[in-house]
Short mmCIF file of C-alpha atoms and ligand atoms in Angstrom, two decimals:
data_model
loop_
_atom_site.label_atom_id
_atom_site.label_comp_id
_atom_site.label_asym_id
_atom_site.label_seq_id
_atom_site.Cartn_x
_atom_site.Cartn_y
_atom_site.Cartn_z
CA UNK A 1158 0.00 0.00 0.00
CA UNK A 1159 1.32 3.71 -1.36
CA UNK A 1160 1.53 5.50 1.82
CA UNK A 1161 2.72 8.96 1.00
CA UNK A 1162 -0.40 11.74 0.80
CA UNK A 1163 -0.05 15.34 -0.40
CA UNK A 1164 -1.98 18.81 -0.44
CA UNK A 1165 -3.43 20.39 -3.10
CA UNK A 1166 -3.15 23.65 -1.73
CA UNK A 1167 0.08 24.22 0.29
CA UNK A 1168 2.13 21.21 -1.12
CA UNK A 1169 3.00 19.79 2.21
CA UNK A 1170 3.28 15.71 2.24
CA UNK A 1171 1.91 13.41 5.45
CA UNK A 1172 1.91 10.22 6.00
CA UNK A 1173 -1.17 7.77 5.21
CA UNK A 1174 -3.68 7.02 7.35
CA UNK A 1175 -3.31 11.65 7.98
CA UNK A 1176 -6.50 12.33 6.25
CA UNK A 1177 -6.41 16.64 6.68
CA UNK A 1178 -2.99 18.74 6.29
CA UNK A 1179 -1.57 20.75 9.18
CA UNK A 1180 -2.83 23.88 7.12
CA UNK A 1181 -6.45 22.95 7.13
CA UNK A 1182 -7.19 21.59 4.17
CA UNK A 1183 -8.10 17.35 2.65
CA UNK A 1184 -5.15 15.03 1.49
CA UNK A 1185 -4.62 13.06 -1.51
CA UNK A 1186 -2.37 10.46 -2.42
CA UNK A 1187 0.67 11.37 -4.17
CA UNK A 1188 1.64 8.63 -6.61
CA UNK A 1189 3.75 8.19 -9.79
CA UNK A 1190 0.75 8.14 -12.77
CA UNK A 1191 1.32 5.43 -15.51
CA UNK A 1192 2.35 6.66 -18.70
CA UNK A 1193 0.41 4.04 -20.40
CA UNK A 1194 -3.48 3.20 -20.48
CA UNK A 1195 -3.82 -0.14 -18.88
CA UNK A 1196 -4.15 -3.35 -21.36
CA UNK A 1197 -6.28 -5.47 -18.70
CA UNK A 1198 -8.30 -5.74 -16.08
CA UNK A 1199 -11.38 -4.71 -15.10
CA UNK A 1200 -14.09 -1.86 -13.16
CA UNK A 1201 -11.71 0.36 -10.64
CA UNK A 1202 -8.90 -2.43 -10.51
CA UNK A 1203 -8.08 -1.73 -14.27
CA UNK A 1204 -6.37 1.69 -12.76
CA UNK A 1205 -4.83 -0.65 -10.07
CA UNK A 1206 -1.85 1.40 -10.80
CA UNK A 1207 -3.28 4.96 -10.13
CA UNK A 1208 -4.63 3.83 -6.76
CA UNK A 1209 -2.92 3.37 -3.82
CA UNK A 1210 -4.13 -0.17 -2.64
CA UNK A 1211 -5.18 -3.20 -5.19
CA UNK A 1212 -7.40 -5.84 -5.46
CA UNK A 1213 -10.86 -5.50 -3.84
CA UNK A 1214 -13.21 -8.34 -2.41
CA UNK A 1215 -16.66 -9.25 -2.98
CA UNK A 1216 -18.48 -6.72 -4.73
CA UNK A 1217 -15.36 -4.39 -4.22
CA UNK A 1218 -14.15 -6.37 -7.27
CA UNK A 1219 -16.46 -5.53 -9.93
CA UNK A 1220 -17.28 -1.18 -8.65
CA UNK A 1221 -17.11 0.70 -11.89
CA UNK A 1222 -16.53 -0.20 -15.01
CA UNK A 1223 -20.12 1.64 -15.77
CA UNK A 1224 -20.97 2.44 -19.16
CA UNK A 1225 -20.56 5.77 -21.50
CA UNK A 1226 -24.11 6.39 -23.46
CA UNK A 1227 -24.22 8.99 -26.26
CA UNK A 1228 -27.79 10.03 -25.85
CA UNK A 1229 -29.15 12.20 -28.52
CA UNK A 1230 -32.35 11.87 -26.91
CA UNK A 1231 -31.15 14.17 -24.45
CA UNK A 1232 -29.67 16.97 -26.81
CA UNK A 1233 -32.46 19.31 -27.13
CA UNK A 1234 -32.76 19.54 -23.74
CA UNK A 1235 -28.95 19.81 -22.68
CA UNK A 1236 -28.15 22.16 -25.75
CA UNK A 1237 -25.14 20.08 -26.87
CA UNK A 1238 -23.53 16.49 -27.38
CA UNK A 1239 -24.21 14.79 -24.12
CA UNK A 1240 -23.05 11.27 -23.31
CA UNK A 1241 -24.31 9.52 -19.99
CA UNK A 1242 -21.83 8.06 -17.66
CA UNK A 1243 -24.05 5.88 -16.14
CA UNK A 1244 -23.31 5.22 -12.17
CA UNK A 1245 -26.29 3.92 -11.53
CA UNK A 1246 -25.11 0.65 -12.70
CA UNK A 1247 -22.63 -0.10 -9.77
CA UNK A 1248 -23.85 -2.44 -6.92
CA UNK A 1249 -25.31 -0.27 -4.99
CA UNK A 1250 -26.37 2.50 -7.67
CA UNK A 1251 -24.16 5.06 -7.25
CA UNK A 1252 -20.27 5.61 -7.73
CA UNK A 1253 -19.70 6.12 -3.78
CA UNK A 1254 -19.12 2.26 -4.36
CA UNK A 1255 -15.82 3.01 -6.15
CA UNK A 1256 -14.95 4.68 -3.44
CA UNK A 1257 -15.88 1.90 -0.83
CA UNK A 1258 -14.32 -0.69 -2.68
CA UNK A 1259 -10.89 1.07 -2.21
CA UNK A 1260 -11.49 2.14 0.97
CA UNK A 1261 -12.10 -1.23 2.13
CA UNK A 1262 -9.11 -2.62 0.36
CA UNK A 1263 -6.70 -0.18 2.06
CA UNK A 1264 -8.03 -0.77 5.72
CA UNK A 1265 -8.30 -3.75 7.83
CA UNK A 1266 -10.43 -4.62 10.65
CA UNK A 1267 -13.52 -2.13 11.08
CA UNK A 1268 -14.77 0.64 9.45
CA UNK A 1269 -16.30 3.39 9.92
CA UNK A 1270 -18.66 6.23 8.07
CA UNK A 1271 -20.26 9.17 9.14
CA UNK A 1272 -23.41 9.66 6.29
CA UNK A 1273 -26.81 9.09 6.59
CA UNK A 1274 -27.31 8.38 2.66
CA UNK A 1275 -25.51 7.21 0.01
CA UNK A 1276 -22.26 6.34 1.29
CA UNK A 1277 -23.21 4.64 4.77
CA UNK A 1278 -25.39 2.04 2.28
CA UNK A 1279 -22.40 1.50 0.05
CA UNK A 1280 -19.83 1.09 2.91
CA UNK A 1281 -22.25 -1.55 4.57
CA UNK A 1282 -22.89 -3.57 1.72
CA UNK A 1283 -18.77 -3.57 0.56
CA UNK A 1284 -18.27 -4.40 4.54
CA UNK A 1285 -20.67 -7.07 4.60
CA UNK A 1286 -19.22 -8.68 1.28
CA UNK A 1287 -15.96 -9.08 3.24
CA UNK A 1288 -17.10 -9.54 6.62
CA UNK A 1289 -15.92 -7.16 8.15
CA UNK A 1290 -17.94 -4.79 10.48
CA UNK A 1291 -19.00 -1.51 9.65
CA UNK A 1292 -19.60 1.04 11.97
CA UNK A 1293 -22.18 4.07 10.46
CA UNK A 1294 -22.94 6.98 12.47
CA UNK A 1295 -26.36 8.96 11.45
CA UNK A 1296 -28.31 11.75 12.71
CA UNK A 1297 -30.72 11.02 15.57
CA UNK A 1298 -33.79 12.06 13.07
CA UNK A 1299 -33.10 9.87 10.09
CA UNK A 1300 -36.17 8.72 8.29
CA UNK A 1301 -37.01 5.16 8.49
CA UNK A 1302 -37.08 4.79 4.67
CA UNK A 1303 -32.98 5.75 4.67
CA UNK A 1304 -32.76 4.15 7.93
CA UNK A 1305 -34.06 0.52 6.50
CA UNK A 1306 -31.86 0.97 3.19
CA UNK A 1307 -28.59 1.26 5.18
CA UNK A 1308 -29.85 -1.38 7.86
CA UNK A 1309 -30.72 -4.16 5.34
CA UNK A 1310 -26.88 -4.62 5.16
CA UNK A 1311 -26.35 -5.64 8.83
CA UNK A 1312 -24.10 -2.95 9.96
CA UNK A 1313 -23.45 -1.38 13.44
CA UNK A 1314 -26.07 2.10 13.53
CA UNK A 1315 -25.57 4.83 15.87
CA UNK A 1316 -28.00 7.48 15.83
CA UNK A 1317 -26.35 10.52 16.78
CA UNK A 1318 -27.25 13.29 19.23
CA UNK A 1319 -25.45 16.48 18.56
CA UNK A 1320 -23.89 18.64 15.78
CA UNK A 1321 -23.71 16.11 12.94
CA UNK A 1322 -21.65 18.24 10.56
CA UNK A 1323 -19.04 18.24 13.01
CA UNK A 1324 -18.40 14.45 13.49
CA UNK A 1325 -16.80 14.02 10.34
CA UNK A 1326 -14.06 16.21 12.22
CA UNK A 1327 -14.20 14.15 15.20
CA UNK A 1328 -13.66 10.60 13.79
CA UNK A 1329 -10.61 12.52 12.39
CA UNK A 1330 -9.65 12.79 15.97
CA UNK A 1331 -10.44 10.29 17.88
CA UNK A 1332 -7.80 7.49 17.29
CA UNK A 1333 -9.86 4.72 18.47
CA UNK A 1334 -8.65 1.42 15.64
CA UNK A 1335 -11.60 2.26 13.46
CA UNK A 1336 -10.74 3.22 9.93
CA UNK A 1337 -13.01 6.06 8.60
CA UNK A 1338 -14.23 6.48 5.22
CA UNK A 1339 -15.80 9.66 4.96
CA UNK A 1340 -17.05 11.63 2.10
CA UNK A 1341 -13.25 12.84 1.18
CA UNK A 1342 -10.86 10.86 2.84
CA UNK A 1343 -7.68 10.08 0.72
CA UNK A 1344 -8.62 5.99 0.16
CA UNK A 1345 -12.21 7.16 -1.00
CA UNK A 1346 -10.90 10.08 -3.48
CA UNK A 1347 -8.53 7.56 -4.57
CA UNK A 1348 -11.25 4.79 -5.89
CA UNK A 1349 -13.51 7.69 -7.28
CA UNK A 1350 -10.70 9.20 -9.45
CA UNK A 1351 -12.00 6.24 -11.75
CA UNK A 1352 -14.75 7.72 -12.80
CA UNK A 1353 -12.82 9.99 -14.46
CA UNK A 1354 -9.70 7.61 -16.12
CA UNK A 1355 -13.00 5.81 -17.60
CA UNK A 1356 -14.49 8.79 -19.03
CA UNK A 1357 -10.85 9.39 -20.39
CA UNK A 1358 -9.60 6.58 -21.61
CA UNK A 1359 -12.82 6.61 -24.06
CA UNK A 1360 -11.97 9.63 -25.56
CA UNK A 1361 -7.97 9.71 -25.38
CA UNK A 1362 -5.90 11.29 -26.05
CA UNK A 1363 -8.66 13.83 -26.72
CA UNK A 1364 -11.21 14.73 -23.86
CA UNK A 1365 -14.82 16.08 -24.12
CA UNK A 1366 -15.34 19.83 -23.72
CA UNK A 1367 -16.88 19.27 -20.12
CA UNK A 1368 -17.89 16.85 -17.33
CA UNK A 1369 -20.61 18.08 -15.00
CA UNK A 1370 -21.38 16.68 -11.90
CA UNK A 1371 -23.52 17.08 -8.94
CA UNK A 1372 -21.35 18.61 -5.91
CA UNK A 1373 -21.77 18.04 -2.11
CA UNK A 1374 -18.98 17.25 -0.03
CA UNK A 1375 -16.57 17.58 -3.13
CA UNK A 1376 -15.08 14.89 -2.92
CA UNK A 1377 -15.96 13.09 -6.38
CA UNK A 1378 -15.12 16.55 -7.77
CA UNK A 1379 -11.81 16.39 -5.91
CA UNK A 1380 -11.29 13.07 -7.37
CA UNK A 1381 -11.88 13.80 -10.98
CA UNK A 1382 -10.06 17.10 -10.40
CA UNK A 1383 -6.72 14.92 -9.48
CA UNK A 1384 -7.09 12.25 -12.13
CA UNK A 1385 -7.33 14.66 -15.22
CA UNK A 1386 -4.07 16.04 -13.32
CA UNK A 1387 -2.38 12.91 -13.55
CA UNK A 1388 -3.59 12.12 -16.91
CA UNK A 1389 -2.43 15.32 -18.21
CA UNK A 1390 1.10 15.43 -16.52
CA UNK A 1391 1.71 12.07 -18.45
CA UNK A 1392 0.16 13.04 -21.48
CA UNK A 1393 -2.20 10.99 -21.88
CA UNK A 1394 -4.36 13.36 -22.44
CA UNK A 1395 -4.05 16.55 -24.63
CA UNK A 1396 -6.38 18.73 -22.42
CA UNK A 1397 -8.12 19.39 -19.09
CA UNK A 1398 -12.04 18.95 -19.88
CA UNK A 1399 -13.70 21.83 -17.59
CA UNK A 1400 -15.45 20.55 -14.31
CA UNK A 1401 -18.91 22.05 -14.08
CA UNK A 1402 -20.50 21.45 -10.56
CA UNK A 1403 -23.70 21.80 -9.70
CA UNK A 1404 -26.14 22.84 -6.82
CA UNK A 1405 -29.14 22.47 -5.12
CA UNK A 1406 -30.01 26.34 -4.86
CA UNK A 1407 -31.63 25.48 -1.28
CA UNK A 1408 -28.34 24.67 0.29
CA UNK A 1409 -25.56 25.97 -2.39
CA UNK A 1410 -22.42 27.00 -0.26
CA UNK A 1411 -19.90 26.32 -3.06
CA UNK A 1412 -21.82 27.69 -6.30
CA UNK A 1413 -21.76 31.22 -3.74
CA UNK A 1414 -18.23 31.15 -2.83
CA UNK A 1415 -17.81 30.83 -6.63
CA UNK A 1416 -20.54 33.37 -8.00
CA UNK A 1417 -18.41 36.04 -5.50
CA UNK A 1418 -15.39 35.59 -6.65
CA UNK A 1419 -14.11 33.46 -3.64
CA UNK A 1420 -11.37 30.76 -2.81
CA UNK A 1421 -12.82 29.84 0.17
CA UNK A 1422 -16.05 28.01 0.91
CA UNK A 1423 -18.19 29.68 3.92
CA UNK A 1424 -20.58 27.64 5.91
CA UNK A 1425 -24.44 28.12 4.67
CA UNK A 1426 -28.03 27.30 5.50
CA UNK A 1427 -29.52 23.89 5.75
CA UNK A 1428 -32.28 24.40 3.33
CA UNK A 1429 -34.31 21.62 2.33
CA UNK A 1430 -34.04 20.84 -1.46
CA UNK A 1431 -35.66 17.16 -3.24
CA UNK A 1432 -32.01 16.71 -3.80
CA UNK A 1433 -31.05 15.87 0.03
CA UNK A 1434 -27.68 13.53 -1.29
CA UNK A 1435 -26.02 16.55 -2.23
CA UNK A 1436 -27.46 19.57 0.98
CA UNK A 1437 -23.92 20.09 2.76
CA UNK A 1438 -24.18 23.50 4.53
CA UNK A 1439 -20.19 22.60 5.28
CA UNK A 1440 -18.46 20.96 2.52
CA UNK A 1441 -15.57 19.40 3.66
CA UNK A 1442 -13.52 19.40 0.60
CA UNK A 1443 -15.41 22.50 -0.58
CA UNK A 1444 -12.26 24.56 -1.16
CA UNK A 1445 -10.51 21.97 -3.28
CA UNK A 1446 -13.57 21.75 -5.38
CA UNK A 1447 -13.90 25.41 -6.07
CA UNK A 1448 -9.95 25.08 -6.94
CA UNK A 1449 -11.11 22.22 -9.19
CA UNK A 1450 -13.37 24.60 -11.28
CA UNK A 1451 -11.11 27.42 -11.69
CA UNK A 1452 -8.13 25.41 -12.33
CA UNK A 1453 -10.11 23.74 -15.26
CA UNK A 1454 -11.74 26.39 -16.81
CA UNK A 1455 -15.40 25.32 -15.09
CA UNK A 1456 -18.38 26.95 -12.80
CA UNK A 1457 -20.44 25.91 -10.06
CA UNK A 1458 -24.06 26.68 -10.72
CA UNK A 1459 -27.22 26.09 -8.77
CA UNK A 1460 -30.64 24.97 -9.54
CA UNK A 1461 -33.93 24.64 -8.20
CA UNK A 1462 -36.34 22.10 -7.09
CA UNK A 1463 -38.12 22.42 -9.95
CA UNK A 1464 -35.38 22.66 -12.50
CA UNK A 1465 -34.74 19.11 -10.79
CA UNK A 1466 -37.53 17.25 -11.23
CA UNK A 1467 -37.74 19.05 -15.01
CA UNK A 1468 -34.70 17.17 -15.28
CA UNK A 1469 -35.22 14.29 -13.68
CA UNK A 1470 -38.41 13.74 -16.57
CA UNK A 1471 -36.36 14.22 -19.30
CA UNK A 1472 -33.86 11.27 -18.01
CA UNK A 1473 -36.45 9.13 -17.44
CA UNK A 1474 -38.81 9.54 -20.50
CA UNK A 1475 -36.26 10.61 -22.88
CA UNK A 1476 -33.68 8.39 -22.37
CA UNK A 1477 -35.04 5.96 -19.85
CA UNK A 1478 -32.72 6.36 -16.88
CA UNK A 1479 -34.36 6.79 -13.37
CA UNK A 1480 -32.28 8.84 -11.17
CA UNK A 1481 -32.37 10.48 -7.36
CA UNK A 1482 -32.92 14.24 -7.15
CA UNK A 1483 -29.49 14.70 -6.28
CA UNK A 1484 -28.43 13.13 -9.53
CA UNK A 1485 -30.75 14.95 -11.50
CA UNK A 1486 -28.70 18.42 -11.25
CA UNK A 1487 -26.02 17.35 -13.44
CA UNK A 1488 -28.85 18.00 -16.38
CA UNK A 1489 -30.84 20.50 -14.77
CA UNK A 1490 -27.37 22.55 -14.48
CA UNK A 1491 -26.33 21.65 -18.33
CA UNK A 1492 -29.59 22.67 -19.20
CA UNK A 1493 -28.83 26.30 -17.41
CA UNK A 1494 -25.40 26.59 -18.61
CA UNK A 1495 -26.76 26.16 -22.33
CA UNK A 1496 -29.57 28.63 -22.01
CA UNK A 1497 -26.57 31.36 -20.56
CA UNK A 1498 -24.25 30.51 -23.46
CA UNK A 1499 -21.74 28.86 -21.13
CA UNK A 1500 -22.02 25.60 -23.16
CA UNK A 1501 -22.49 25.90 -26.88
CA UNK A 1502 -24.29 23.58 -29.53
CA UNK A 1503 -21.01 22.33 -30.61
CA UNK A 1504 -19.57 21.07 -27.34
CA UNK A 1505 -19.39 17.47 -26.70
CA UNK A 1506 -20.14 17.28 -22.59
CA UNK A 1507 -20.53 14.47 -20.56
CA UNK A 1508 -23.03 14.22 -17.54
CA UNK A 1509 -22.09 11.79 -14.56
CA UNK A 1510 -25.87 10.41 -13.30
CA UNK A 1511 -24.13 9.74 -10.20
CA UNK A 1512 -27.13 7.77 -8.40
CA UNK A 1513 -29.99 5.83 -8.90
CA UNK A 1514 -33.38 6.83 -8.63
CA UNK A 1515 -34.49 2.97 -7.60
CA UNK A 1516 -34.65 3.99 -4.06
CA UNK A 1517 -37.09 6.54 -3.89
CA UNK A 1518 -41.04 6.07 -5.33
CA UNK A 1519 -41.39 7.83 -8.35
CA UNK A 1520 -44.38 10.53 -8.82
CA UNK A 1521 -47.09 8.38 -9.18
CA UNK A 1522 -48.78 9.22 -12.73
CA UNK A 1523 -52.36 10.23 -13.46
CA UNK A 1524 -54.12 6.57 -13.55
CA UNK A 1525 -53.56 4.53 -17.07
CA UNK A 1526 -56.86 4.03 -19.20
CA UNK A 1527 -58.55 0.99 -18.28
CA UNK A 1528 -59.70 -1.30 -21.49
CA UNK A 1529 -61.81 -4.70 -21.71
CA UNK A 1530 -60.20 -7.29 -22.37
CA UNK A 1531 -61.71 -7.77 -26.11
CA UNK A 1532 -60.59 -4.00 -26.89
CA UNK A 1533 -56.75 -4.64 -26.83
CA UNK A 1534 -56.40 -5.97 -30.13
CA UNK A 1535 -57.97 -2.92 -31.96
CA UNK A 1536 -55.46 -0.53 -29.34
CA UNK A 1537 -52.58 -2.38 -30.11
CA UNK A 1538 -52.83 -2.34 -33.57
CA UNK A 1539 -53.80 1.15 -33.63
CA UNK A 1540 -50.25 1.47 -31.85
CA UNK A 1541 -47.93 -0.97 -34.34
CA UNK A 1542 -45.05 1.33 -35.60
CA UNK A 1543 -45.61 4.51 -33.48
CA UNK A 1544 -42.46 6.58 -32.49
CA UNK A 1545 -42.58 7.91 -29.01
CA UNK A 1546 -42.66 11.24 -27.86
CA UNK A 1547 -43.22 11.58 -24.61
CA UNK A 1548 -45.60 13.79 -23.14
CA UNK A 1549 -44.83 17.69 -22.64
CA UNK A 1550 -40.86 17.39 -23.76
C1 LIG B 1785 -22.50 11.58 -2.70
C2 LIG B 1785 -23.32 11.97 -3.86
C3 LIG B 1785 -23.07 13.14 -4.58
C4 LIG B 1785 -22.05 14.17 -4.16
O1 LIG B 1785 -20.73 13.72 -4.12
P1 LIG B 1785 -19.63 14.45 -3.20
O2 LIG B 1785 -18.42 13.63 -3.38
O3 LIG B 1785 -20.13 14.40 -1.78
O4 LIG B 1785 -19.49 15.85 -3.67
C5 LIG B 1785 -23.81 13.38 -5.73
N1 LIG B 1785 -24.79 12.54 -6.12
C6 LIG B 1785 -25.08 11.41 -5.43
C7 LIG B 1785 -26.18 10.53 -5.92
C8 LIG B 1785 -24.35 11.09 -4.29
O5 LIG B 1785 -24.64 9.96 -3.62
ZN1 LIG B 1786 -1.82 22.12 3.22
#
């Protein structure tokens, strides 16, 4: 296991398992890229040589490898080229299991996560598949719904009184034998980097105009920010796409720091937004995201609720992908940054749909004719050879 860990910011290097720098600010591992795309292997173990740690276990061995869709379905809407990277396709539906899968293969013993969503269900199903135990704190007021999708794994839930936000800092502290694997932590930025060396090594040595992404925490942001990085510095690639991140406007901390002109990300609101996987009043690697965007060229943006579920419609019945809220920016934020002349007709951008919308019911739709029995043949032949539009797109 590659030990040494760096900062983006001030350059200093620590020592793995360090997970913040003495100036404030998240770690990443500091490795030697390849010069050479890989000629084998499979998911996140085909970059087994950008990551620190190899070889994961269970369903830590087949995270990532999702697929690339050009969907031209989706181009009147988005205003340009858009291909799907489709994330929604890993284990657990969304690319936090990249991240587990490496996190799990660098630690030993138990593990920990503080997250309530997303993450804490990924990190107890990659747990269970190695039997290991998994610790996961959550706040005291979790709904049951989130509460039964994490438990259904079997790990160890806390419910936690007190400032939630600020535990991620804690389990930094406290030395207590349990490995963490927060949102940003260096093994976890690490694994999600391949989201990135996928979306590259499709297009290399060329790269698409843009990749936009939902933001929370920053950390997948952080982690495609330092793979095009390494790609570039070994030229492997000719260019740095531009990272476009994206907001819920109820609870948009980074997309402000950006809009004013600012290099550092200021606490905000909690405000409640459809897109709850992605509210963090206090991004923890919120800095190195907004140093992500205006290192390559990008924005941060934010939307609204109903921007989002706009968005959300045109996935589904234009190009028949279901995905969460939170997910659902990535277009709704395209779809902005093409009406503002940000993103032009021309451009070839690529949208991460970072989670899957299986969890969570659907709108339930005004109620489907009802027809006897002996009436379907004349309706289905009056429907042999129809194209489909859907409804109000
Ligand atoms: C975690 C998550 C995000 C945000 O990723 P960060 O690394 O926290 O910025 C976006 N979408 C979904 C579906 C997520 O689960
Ligand atoms: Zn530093």
């Amino acid at each position: 296991m590659h030990r040494r860990l760096i900062c983006y910011d001030c350059g200093r290097v620590a020592e793995y398992p360090a997970v913040r720098c003495t100036c404030g600010e998240p770690l990443w591992f500091d490795i030697d890229p390849p010069a050479a795309w890989p000629d084998t292997g499979k998911g996140v173990w085909r970059y087994a040589d950008w990551l620190p740690t190899s070889t994961g276990e269970g369903i830590g061995m087949i995270a990532g490898g999702t697929p690339l869709l050009r969907t031209d379905r989706l181009e009147d809407y988005a205003g340009c080229h858009v291909s799907v990277k489709l994330e929604t396709t890993n284990t657990t539906g969304t690319f936090k299991d990249r991240g587990s899968a490496v996190g799990l293969a660098g630690t030993t013993g138990t593990v920990g996560t503080v997250s309530h969503g997303n993450m804490a269900m990924s990190m107890a199903a990659h747990a269970a598949a190695e039997s290991r135990e998994c610790i996961v704190l959550v706040p005291a007021d979790i709904s049951t719904n989130r509460l039964a999708h994490i438990a259904q794994y079997g790990p160890t839930i806390v419910r936690v009184d007190g400032e939630y936000g600020q535990l991620y800092y804690d389990t930094i502290d406290w030395d207590r034998g349990i490995s963490f694997v927060n949102s940003d932590t260096p093994l976890r930025v690490a694994g999600q980097k391949t989201t990135a060396l996928e979306i590259c090594e499709v297009y290399a040595p060329r790269v698409p105009t843009a990749i936009v992404l939902p933001v929370s925490s920053g950390g997948h942001a952080s982690s495609m920010w330092k793979a095009l990085r390494e790609l570039r510095s070994t030229g492997l690639i000719d260019s740095v796409p531009a990272l476009y991140l994206v907001q819920a406007g109820a609870c948009d901390p980074i997309a402000r720091a950006f809009e004013a002109g600012e290099t550092r990300v200021t606490k905000s609101e909690r405000g409640t937004t459809i897109a709850y996987s992605i509210a963090n009043p206090d991004p923890p690697s919120g800095n190195r995201a907004l140093a992500a965007v205006n290192a390559t060229g990008g924005a941060v943006i934010s939307v609204d609720d109903d921007a989002i579920r706009d968005a959300q419609r045109h996935l589904a019945t234009a190009a028949g992908m279901s995905v969460e809220p939170a997910s659902a920016t990535a277009l709704a934020g395209l779809h902005a940054l093409s009406r503002n002349g940000t993103v032009s007709a021309t451009d070839d951008v690529v949208l991460v749909a970072t989670g899957t919308g299986f969890r969570s019911a659907p709108e339930p739709p005004d109620s489907p004719p009802v027809l006897a029995r002996a009436d379907l043949p004349e309706f289905l032949e009056s429907h042999q050879g129809n194209s489909y539009n859907p409804p109000g797109l």
